[in-house]
């Protein structure tokens, strides 16, 4: 049996918990949007609402609550992705320099995606 001294920043439990919480946030959003699509698409024609078109999407995303919910979804998605990719890099990339480079690239990329999402949602 090999004795191994545990080292590191001990992100395991916190990362695990954050991934579960972010997964719940993403699941709620996906179910909401899927329900909206089903109720407003041609599947919902028997309800007399017509099909899903551009104007219904504009109405949905013009609501500040929906924009905020979408931003919360995207933040949860990016944080979920960061934790998962960080763990993969920690497990499989041995070189500290390469690992640092990958972390910096991932951080910059996810921050740029976040800024882009805010620009899309609020037109800033």
PDB file of C-alpha atoms in Angstrom, residues 41-83:
ATOM      1  CA  UNK A  41     -44.500  26.182 -30.707  1.00  0.00           C
ATOM      2  CA  UNK A  42     -46.747  24.373 -33.130  1.00  0.00           C
ATOM      3  CA  UNK A  43     -47.127  21.710 -30.445  1.00  0.00           C
ATOM      4  CA  UNK A  44     -49.095  24.345 -28.543  1.00  0.00           C
ATOM      5  CA  UNK A  45     -51.429  25.124 -31.456  1.00  0.00           C
ATOM      6  CA  UNK A  46     -54.234  23.189 -29.817  1.00  0.00           C
ATOM      7  CA  UNK A  47     -54.095  25.866 -27.088  1.00  0.00           C
ATOM      8  CA  UNK A  48     -54.809  28.566 -29.689  1.00  0.00           C
ATOM      9  CA  UNK A  49     -51.488  30.364 -29.197  1.00  0.00           C
ATOM     10  CA  UNK A  50     -50.018  29.982 -32.675  1.00  0.00           C
ATOM     11  CA  UNK A  51     -46.438  29.104 -33.456  1.00  0.00           C
ATOM     12  CA  UNK A  52     -43.203  30.273 -31.884  1.00  0.00           C
ATOM     13  CA  UNK A  53     -41.744  33.200 -33.801  1.00  0.00           C
ATOM     14  CA  UNK A  54     -39.145  35.933 -33.482  1.00  0.00           C
ATOM     15  CA  UNK A  55     -41.505  38.330 -31.698  1.00  0.00           C
ATOM     16  CA  UNK A  56     -42.286  35.827 -28.957  1.00  0.00           C
ATOM     17  CA  UNK A  57     -38.545  35.390 -28.348  1.00  0.00           C
ATOM     18  CA  UNK A  58     -38.144  39.181 -28.227  1.00  0.00           C
ATOM     19  CA  UNK A  59     -41.000  39.430 -25.736  1.00  0.00           C
ATOM     20  CA  UNK A  60     -39.484  36.693 -23.584  1.00  0.00           C
ATOM     21  CA  UNK A  61     -35.994  38.213 -23.495  1.00  0.00           C
ATOM     22  CA  UNK A  62     -37.191  41.813 -23.151  1.00  0.00           C
ATOM     23  CA  UNK A  63     -38.294  40.917 -19.626  1.00  0.00           C
ATOM     24  CA  UNK A  64     -35.518  41.936 -17.173  1.00  0.00           C
ATOM     25  CA  UNK A  65     -36.311  38.898 -15.017  1.00  0.00           C
ATOM     26  CA  UNK A  66     -35.665  36.546 -17.954  1.00  0.00           C
ATOM     27  CA  UNK A  67     -32.468  38.393 -18.821  1.00  0.00           C
ATOM     28  CA  UNK A  68     -31.310  38.046 -15.221  1.00  0.00           C
ATOM     29  CA  UNK A  69     -32.272  34.363 -15.162  1.00  0.00           C
ATOM     30  CA  UNK A  70     -30.346  33.842 -18.410  1.00  0.00           C
ATOM     31  CA  UNK A  71     -27.309  35.626 -17.003  1.00  0.00           C
ATOM     32  CA  UNK A  72     -27.508  33.480 -13.854  1.00  0.00           C
ATOM     33  CA  UNK A  73     -27.653  30.402 -16.104  1.00  0.00           C
ATOM     34  CA  UNK A  74     -24.589  31.538 -18.050  1.00  0.00           C
ATOM     35  CA  UNK A  75     -22.621  32.344 -14.889  1.00  0.00           C
ATOM     36  CA  UNK A  76     -23.517  28.912 -13.510  1.00  0.00           C
ATOM     37  CA  UNK A  77     -22.525  27.328 -16.836  1.00  0.00           C
ATOM     38  CA  UNK A  78     -19.160  29.092 -16.977  1.00  0.00           C
ATOM     39  CA  UNK A  79     -18.358  28.350 -13.331  1.00  0.00           C
ATOM     40  CA  UNK A  80     -19.425  24.728 -13.811  1.00  0.00           C
ATOM     41  CA  UNK A  81     -17.155  24.516 -16.854  1.00  0.00           C
ATOM     42  CA  UNK A  82     -14.274  26.144 -14.973  1.00  0.00           C
ATOM     43  CA  UNK A  83     -14.452  23.629 -12.124  1.00  0.00           C
TER      44      UNK A  83
END
